[in-house]
Coordinates of C-alpha atoms and ligand atoms in Angstrom, one line a residue:
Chain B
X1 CA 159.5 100.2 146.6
X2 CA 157.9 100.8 149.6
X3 CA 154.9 98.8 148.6
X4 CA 156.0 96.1 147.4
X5 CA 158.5 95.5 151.0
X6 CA 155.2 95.4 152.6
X7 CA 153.9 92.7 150.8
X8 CA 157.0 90.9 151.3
X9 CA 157.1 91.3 154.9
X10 CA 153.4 90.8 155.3
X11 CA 153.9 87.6 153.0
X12 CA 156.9 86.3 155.1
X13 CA 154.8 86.3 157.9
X14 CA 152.1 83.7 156.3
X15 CA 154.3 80.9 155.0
X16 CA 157.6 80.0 153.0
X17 CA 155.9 78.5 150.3
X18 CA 153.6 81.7 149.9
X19 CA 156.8 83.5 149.8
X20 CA 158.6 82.1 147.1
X21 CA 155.5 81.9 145.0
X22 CA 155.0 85.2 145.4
X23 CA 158.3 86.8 144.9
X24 CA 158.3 84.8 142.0
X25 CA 155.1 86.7 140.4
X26 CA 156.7 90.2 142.0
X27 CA 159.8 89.7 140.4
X28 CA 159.3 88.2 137.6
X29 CA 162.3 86.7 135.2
X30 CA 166.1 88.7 135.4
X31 CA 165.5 90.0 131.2
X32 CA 161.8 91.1 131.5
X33 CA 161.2 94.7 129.8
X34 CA 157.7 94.9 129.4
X35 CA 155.6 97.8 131.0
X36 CA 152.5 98.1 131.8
X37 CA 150.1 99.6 129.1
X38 CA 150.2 103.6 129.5
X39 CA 146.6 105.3 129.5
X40 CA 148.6 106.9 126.0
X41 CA 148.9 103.2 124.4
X42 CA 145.6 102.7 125.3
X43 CA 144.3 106.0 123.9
X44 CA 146.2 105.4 120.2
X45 CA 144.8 102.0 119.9
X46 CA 141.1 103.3 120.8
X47 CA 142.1 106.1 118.3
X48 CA 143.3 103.6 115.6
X49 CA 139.9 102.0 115.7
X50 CA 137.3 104.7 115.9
X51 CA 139.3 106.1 112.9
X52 CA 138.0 103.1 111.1
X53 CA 134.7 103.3 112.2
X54 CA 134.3 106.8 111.0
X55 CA 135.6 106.1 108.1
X56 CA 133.1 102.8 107.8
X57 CA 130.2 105.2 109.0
X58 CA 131.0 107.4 105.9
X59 CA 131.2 104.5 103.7
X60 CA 128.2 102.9 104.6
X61 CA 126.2 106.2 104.6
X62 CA 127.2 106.7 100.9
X63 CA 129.7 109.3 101.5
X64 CA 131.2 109.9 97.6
X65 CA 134.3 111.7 99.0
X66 CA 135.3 108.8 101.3
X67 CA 134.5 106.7 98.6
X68 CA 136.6 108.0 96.1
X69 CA 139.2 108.3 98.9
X70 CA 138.9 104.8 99.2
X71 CA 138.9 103.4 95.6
X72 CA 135.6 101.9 95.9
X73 CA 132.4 101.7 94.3
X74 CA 129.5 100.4 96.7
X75 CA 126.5 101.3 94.5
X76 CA 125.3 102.6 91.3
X77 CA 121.1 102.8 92.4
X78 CA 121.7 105.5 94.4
X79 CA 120.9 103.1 97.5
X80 CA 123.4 103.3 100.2
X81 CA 123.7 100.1 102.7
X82 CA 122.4 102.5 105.6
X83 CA 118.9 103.2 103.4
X84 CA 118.0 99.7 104.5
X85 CA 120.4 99.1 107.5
X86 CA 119.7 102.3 109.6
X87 CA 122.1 102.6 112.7
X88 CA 123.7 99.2 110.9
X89 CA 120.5 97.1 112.5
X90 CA 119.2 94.3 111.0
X91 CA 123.2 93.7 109.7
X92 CA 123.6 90.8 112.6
X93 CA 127.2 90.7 112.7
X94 CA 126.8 88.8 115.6
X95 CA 125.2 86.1 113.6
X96 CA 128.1 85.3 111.2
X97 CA 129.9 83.0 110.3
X98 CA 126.5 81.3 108.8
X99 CA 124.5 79.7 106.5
X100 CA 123.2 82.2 104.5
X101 CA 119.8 81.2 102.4
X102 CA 120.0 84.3 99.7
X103 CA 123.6 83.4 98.8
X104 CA 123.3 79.3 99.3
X105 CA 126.4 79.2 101.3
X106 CA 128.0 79.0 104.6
X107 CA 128.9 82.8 104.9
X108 CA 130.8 85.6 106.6
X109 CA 130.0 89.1 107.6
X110 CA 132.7 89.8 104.4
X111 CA 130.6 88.1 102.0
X112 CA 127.1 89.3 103.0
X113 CA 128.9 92.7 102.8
X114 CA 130.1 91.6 98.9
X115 CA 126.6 90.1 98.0
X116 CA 125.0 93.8 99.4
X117 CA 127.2 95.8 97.3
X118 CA 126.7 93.6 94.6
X119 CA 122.9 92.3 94.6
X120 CA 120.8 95.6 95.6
X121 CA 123.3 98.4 95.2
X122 CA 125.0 96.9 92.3
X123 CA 128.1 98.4 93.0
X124 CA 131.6 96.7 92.4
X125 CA 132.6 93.7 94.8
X126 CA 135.4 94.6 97.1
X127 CA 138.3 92.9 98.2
X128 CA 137.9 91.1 101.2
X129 CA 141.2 92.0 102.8
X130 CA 140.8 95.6 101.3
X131 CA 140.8 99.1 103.8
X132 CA 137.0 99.6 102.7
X133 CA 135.9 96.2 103.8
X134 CA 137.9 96.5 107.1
X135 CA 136.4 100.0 107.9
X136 CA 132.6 98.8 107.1
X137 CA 133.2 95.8 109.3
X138 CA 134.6 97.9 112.0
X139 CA 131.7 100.3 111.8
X140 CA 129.3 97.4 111.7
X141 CA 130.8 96.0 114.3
X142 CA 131.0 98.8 116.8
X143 CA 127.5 100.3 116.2
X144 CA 126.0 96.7 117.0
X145 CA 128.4 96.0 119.8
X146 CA 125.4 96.0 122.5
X147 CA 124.4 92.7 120.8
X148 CA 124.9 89.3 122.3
X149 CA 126.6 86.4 119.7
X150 CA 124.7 84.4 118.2
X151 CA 126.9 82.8 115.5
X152 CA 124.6 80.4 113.2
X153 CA 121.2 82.0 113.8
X154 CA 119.2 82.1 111.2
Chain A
X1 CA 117.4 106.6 132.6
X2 CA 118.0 108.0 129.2
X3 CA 116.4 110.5 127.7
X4 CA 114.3 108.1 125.1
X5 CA 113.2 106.2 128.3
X6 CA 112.0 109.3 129.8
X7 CA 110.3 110.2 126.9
X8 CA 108.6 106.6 126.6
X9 CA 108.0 106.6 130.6
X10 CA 105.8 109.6 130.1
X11 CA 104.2 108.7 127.0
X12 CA 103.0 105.6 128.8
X13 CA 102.2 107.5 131.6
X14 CA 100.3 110.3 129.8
X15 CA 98.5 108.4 126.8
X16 CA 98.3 104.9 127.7
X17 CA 96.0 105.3 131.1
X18 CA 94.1 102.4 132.0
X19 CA 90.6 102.0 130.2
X20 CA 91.5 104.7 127.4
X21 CA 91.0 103.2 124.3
X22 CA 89.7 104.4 120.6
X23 CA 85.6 104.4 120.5
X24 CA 84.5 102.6 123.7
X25 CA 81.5 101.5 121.6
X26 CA 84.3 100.0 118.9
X27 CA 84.0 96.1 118.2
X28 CA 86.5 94.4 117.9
X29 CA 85.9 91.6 115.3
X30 CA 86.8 88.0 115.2
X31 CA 89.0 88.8 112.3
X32 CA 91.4 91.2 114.9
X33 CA 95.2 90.5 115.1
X34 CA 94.9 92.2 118.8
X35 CA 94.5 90.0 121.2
X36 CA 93.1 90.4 124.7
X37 CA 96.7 89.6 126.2
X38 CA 98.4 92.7 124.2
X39 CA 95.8 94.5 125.6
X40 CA 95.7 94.1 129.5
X41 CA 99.7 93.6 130.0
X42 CA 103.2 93.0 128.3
X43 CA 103.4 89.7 126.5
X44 CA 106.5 88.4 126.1
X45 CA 107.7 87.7 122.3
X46 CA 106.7 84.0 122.8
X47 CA 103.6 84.6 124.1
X48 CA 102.8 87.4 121.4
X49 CA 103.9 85.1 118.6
X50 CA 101.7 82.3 120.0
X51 CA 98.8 84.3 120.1
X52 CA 98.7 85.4 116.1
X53 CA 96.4 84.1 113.9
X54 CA 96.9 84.1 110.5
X55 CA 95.6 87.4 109.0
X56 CA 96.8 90.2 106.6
X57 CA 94.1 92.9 107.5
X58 CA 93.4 94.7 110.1
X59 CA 89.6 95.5 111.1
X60 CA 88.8 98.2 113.4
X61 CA 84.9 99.0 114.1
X62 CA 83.4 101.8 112.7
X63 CA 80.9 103.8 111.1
X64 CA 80.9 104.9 107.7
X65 CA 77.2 106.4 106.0
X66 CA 78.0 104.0 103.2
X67 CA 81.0 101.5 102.4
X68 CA 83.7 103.0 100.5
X69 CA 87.6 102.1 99.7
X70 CA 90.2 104.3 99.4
X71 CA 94.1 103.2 98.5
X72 CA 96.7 104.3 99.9
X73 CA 100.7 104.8 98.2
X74 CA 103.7 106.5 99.4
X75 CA 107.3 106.7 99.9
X76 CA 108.1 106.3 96.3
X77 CA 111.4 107.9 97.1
X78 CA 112.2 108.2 93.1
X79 CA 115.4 109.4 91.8
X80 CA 115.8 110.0 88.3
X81 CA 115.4 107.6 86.0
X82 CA 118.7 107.7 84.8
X83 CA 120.0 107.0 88.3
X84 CA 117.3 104.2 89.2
X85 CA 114.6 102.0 87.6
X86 CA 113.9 99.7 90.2
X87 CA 111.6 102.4 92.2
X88 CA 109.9 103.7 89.0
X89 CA 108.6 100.4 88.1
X90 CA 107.4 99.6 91.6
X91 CA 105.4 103.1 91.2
X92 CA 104.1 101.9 87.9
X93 CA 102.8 98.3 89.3
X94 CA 101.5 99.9 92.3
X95 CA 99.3 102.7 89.8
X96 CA 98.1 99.9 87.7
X97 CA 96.8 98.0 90.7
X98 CA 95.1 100.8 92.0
X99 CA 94.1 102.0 88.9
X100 CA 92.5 98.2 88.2
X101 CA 90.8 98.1 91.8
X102 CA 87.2 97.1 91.3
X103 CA 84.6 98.3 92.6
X104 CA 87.2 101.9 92.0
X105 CA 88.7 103.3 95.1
X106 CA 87.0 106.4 95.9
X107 CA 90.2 108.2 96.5
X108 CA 93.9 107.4 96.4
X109 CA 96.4 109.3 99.2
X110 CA 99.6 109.4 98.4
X111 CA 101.5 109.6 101.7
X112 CA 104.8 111.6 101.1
X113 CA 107.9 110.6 100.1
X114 CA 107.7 110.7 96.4
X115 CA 111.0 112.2 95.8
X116 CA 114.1 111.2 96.8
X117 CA 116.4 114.0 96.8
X118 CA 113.8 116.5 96.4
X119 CA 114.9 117.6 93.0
X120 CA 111.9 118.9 90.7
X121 CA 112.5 116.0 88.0
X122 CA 111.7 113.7 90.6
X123 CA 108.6 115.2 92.1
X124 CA 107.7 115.4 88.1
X125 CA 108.4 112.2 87.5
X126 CA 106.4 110.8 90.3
X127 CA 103.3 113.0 89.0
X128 CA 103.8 111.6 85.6
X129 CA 104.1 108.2 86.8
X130 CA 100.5 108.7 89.1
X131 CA 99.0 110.4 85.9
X132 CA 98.3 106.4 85.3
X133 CA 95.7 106.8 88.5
X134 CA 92.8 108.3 87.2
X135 CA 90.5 108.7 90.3
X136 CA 90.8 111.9 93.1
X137 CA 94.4 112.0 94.5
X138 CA 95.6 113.7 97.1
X139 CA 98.8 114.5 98.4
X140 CA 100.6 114.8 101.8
X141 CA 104.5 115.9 101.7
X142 CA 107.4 113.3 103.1
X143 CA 110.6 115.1 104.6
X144 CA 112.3 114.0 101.2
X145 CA 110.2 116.5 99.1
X146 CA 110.8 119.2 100.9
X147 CA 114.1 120.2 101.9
X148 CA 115.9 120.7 98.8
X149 CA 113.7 124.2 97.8
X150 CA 111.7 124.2 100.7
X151 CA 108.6 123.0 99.2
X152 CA 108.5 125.5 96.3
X153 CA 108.4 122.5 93.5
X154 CA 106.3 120.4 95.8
X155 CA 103.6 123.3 96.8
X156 CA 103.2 124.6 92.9
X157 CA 102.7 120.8 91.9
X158 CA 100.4 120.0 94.9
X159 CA 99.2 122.8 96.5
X160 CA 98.6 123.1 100.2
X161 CA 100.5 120.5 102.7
X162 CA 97.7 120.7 104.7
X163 CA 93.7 119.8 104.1
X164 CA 90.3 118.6 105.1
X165 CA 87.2 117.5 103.3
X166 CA 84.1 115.0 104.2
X167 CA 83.5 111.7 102.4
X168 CA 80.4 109.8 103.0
X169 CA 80.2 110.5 107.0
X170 CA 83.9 110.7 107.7
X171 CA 86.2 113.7 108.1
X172 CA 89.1 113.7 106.7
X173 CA 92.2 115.6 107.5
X174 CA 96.0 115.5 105.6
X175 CA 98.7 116.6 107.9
X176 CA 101.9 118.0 107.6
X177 CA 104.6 116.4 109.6
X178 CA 107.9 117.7 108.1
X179 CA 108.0 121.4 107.3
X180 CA 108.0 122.8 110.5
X181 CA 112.0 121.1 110.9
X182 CA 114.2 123.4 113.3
X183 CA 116.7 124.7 111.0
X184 CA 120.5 123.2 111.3
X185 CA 121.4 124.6 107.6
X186 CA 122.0 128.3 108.1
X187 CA 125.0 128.5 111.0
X188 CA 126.3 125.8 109.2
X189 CA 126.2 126.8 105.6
X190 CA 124.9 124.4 103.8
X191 CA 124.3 124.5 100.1
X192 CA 120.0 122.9 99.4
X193 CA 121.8 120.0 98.2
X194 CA 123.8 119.4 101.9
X195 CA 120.5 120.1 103.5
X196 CA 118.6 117.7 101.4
X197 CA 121.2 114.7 102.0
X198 CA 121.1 115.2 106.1
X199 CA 116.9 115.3 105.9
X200 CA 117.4 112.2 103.8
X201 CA 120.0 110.2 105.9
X202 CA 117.0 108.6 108.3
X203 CA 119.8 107.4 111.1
X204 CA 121.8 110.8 111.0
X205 CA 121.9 113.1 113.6
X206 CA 122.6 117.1 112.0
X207 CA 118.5 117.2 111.1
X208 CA 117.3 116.6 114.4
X209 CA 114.2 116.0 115.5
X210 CA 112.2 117.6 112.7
X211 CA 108.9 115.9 112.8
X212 CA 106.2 118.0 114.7
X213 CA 103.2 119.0 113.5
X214 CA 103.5 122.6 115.0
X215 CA 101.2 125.3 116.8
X216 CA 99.9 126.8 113.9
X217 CA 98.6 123.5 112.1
X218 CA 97.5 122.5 115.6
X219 CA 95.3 125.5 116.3
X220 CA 94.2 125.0 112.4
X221 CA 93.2 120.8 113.2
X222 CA 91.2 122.5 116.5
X223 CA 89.2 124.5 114.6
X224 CA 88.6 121.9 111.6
X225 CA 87.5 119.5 114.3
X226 CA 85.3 122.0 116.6
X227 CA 82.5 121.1 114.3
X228 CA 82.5 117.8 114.2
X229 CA 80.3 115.5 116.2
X230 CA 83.0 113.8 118.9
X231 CA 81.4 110.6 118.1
X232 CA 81.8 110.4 114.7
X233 CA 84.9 108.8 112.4
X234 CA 87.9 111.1 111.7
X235 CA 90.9 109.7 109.9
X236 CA 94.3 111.9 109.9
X237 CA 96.7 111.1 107.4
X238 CA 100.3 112.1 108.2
X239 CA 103.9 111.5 106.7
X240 CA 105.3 110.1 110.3
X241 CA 103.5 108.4 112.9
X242 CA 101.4 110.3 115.5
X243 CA 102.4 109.5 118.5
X244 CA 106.4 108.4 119.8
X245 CA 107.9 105.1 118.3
X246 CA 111.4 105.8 117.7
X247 CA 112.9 109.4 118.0
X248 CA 115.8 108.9 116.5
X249 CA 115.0 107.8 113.4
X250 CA 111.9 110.5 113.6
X251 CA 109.4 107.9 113.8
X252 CA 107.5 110.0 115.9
X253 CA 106.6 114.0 115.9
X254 CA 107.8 115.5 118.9
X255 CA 105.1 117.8 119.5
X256 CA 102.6 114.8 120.1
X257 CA 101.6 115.7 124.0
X258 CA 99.9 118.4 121.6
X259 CA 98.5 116.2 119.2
X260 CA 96.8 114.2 121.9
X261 CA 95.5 117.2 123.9
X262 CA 93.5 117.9 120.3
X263 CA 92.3 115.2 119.6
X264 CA 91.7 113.8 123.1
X265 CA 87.6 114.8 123.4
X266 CA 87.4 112.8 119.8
X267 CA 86.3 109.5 120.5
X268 CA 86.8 107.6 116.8
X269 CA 90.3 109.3 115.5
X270 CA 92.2 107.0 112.9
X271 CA 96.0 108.3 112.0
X272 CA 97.3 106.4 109.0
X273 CA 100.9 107.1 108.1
X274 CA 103.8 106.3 106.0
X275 CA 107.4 107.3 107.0
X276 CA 108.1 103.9 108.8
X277 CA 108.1 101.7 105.6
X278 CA 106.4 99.1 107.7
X279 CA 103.5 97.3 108.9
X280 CA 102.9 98.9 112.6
X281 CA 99.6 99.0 114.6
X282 CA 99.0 101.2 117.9
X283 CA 96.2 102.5 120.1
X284 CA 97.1 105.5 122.2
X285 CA 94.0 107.4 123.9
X286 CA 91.4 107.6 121.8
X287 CA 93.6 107.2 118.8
X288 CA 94.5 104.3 116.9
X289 CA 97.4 104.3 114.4
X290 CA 98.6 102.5 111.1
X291 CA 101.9 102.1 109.6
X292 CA 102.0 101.7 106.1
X293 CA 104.0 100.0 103.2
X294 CA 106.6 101.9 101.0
X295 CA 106.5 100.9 97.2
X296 CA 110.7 101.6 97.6
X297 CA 112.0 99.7 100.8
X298 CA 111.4 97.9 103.8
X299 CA 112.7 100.1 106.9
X300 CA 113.7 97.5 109.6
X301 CA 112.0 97.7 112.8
X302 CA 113.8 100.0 115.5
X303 CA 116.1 98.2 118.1
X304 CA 113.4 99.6 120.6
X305 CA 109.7 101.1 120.7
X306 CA 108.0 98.6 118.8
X307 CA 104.4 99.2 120.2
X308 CA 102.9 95.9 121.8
X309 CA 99.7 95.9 119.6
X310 CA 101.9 95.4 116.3
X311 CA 101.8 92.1 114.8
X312 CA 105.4 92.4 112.8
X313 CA 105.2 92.1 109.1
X314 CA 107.3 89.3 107.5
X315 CA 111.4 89.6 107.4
X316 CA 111.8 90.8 103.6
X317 CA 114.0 89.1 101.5
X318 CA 116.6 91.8 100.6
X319 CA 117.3 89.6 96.9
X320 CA 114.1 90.3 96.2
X321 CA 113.0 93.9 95.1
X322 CA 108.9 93.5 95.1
X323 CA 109.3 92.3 98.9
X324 CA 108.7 94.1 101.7
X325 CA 106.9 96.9 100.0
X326 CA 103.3 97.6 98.4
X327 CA 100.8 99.9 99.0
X328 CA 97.3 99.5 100.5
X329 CA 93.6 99.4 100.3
X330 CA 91.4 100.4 103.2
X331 CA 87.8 99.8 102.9
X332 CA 85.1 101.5 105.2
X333 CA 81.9 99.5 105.4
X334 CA 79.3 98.9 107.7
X335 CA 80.9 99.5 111.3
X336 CA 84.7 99.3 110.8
X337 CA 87.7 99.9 108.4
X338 CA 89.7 97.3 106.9
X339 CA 92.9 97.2 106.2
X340 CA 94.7 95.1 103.3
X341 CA 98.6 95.6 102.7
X342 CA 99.2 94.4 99.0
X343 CA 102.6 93.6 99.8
X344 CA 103.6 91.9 96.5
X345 CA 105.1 88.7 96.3
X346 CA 104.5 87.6 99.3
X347 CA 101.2 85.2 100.7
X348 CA 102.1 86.3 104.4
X349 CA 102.8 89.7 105.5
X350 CA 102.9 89.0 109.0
X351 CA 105.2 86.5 110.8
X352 CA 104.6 83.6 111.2
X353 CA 106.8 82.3 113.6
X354 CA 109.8 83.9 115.5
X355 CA 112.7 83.3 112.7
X356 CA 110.0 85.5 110.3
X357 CA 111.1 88.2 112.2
X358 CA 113.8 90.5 111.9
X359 CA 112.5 91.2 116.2
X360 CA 113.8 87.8 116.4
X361 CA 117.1 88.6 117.2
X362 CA 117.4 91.3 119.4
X363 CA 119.9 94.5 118.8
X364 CA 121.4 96.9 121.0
X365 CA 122.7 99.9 118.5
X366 CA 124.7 102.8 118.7
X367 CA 123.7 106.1 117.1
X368 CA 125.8 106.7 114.0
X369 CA 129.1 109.0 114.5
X370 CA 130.7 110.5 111.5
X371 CA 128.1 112.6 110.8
X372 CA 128.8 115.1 114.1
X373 CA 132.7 115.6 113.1
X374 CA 132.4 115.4 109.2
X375 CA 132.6 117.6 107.5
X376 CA 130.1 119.4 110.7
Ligands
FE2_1 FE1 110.1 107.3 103.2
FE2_2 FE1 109.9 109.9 105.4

């Protein structure tokens, strides 16, 4: 506690009104029981994402075993989304939601993801809530996360 | 700096010297897409996009003993037929075209990639589908031929990777860009069929940088040169792209410091080349350099390393099969070759205006990741 009686004193000096403001953020209500997030929390969480990602990677690379994992049928050319999507560019994720001229409607990532699978790979449409769709999103998502938004661009 | 900047630092530094351009005696002509300002300086994407006039060939000055057209095709990237139709009829329409060409085309080069998985019934196929081109063909390998056996189908169907012969005044020499690959399959185990699948993901990482042209094919393109008048037209067809565009996707070979040092005293050097699947344009040294069409699929320009001189083809419509993609004619005539991209469907195969372009809306992107920890 050493700290924070330093700040105290150091606060008393400056003003009451400082003081009570400030042991009010210190302090904080009598039932708090939150801590801080722990460097392991923080870990887990990165963890629980990048799983996804890999998983998304896989997917969108054409990976049959992850696939099959997965329950899913993305294409039946041969064509795998990263044939014409290397490193997931020209995706735009940061475009979406949007008006999307190929499908004549106003769009999410999701649905250009469905209209890939479906139009050029002529796979079977996924669910949009389903573990496949969240991993490709999460991969898309993190390999274009450099990009600025632009939601609407054409 | 990253490593790609160093790389593109000293690529700048050592190729791209003031005043070094291809043939000093080259003109220019009126029908150009480069422009003065892409040649002193970096435009800016508005300024570029201001500056292009509405063209679909590309003229470079030159001189041919008499004219003569050649077509080019490549990365067919077939799969059987059972697995894929789409690619086989684009490999039919594109025969027929250049079958129908009139006056003929001397020659047809088919620029590697005709397989897709490098199986044999796919190199067969595409040799059964080209029997429909009845004039000279010749044949460079793509990195998707190869490594499933190595070459063995590909080299008893096509012969040598690597060649010369003289047409009409011009030398020409076929490259190989994609066997010398470092080899990542042996400590690791891999069956052909693993091999082939990480030399056919473009964005993975376990392949490495396997385009390069490599010291014995360099000492062989010395000696096939040392002959030759310095002023006179060369044209080097190769799978990737001479000089460094985008290493990570091997749009590049690595060992071009080499390449250039070769070439370098050879004033009139053309290098046309497929592996990009799009229109690109570039003058390095003495060398100018020209991407070409695939019949299968429009690659998307890299994130990064788009050469200035490049007047970027149209955004392809990914509904739409026949666009992005064609093959080419080049014509030698008089004092220049002429480039025409067939790319079918489409009236414009440059941009016209930024939303055109897929450069439009710049990316930052991360190198893919599953690949290093699975199953590798
Ligand atoms: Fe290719
Ligand atoms: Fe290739």
């Amino acid at each position: 506690m050493t700290t924070r009686t330093t700040l105290l004193f150091t606060l008393c000096i400056a003003s009451l009104v400082g003081l009570l403001a400030a042991l009010a953020v210190l302090v904080g209500p009598a039932n708090a029981n939150k801590d801080p997030v722990t460097p392991q929390q923080l870990k887990a969480y990165e963890d629980a994402f990048m799983e996804q990602v890999k998983k998304g990677d896989l997917l969108f690379h054409g990976d049959a075993a992850t696939a099959k994992q997965m329950n899913v049928v993305l294409s039946n050319t041969g064509m795998a989304c990263a044939m014409c999507h290397p490193f997931a560019s020209d995706t735009h994720p940061q475009a979406f939601p949007k008006y999307q001229a190929s499908m004549n409607k106003f769009a999410t990532l999701r649905d250009m993801i469905n209209w890939c699978i479906e139009k050029p790979n002529q796979g079977e449409k996924i669910d949009s809530d389903s573990d496949a769709m969240k991993a490709l999103e999460a991969y898309i998502y993190w390999s274009n996360s450099g990009s600025v938004l632009v939601p609407g661009k054409y | 700096m990253s490593e790609l900047d160093r790389e593109r630092r000293e690529l700048a530094a050592v190729l791209q010297r003031p005043g070094v351009h291809p043939d000093p005696s080259l003109r220019l002509t009126r029908r150009t897409f480069i422009h003065r300002s892409c040649l002193t300086g970096a435009a800016t994407v508005a300024q570029t996009f201001a500056w292009w006039p509405l063209l679909n060939t590309i003229d470079v000055a030159y001189a041919a003993e008499e004219p003569f057209k050649f077509a080019w095709v490549s990365d067919t990237h077939l799969y059987p037929k059972s697995v894929n139709t789409r690619f086989v009829e684009k490999v039919q329409r594109a025969a027929r075209e250049v079958q129908a060409m009139s006056p003929p085309a001397d020659f047809m080069i088919f620029g590697g990639d005709l397989a897709q998985l490098g199986r044999a019934n796919e190199l067969e196929l595409g040799v059964e589908l080209l029997n429909e081109v009845k004039i000279r063909k010749v044949f460079i390998p793509g990195e998707h031929d190869w490594y499933y056996d190595m070459g063995a189908k590909w080299k008893q169907l096509f012969d040598k990777p690597n060649w010369t012969f003289d047409h009409k005044g011009v030398r020409f020499i076929g490259l190989d860009t994609v066997t010398h690959g470092p080899d990542y399959w042996t400590a690791r185990k891999m069956s052909p069929e693993e091999r082939m699948d990480h030399m056919a993901t473009l964005d993975g990482s376990v392949a490495g940088p396997w385009a390069g042209v490599g010291r014995d094919q360099l000492d062989w393109m010395q000696k096939t040169l040392a002959d030759w008048d310095k002023a006179r037209p060369v044209v080097i067809f190769s799978h990737n792209p001479l000089y460094e565009y985008y290493p990570p996707w091997n749009f590049w070979v690595r060992d071009w410091r080499e390449v250039n040092e070769v070439l370098k005293p050879y004033l009139n050097v053309t290098n046309i080349h497929g592996h990009v699947h799009q229109v690109l344009y570039n003058e390095i040294g003495t060398m100018r350099s020209i991407g070409m069409l695939a019949t299968s699929w429009p690659w998307p320009y890299a994130p990064e390393g788009v050469p200035k001189l490049t007047k970027p083809m149209i955004r392809a419509d990914p509904g739409d099969f026949y666009d992005g993609v064609g093959w080419e004619t080049l014509s030698m005539k008089n004092d220049r070759i002429e480039t025409e991209y067939i790319m079918w469907g489409r009236k414009e195969v440059f941009v016209q205006s930024p939303p055109d372009s897929s450069l439009s809306q710049p990316e930052i992107l991360r190198p893919r990741i599953a690949d290093q920890i699975w199953p590798y």
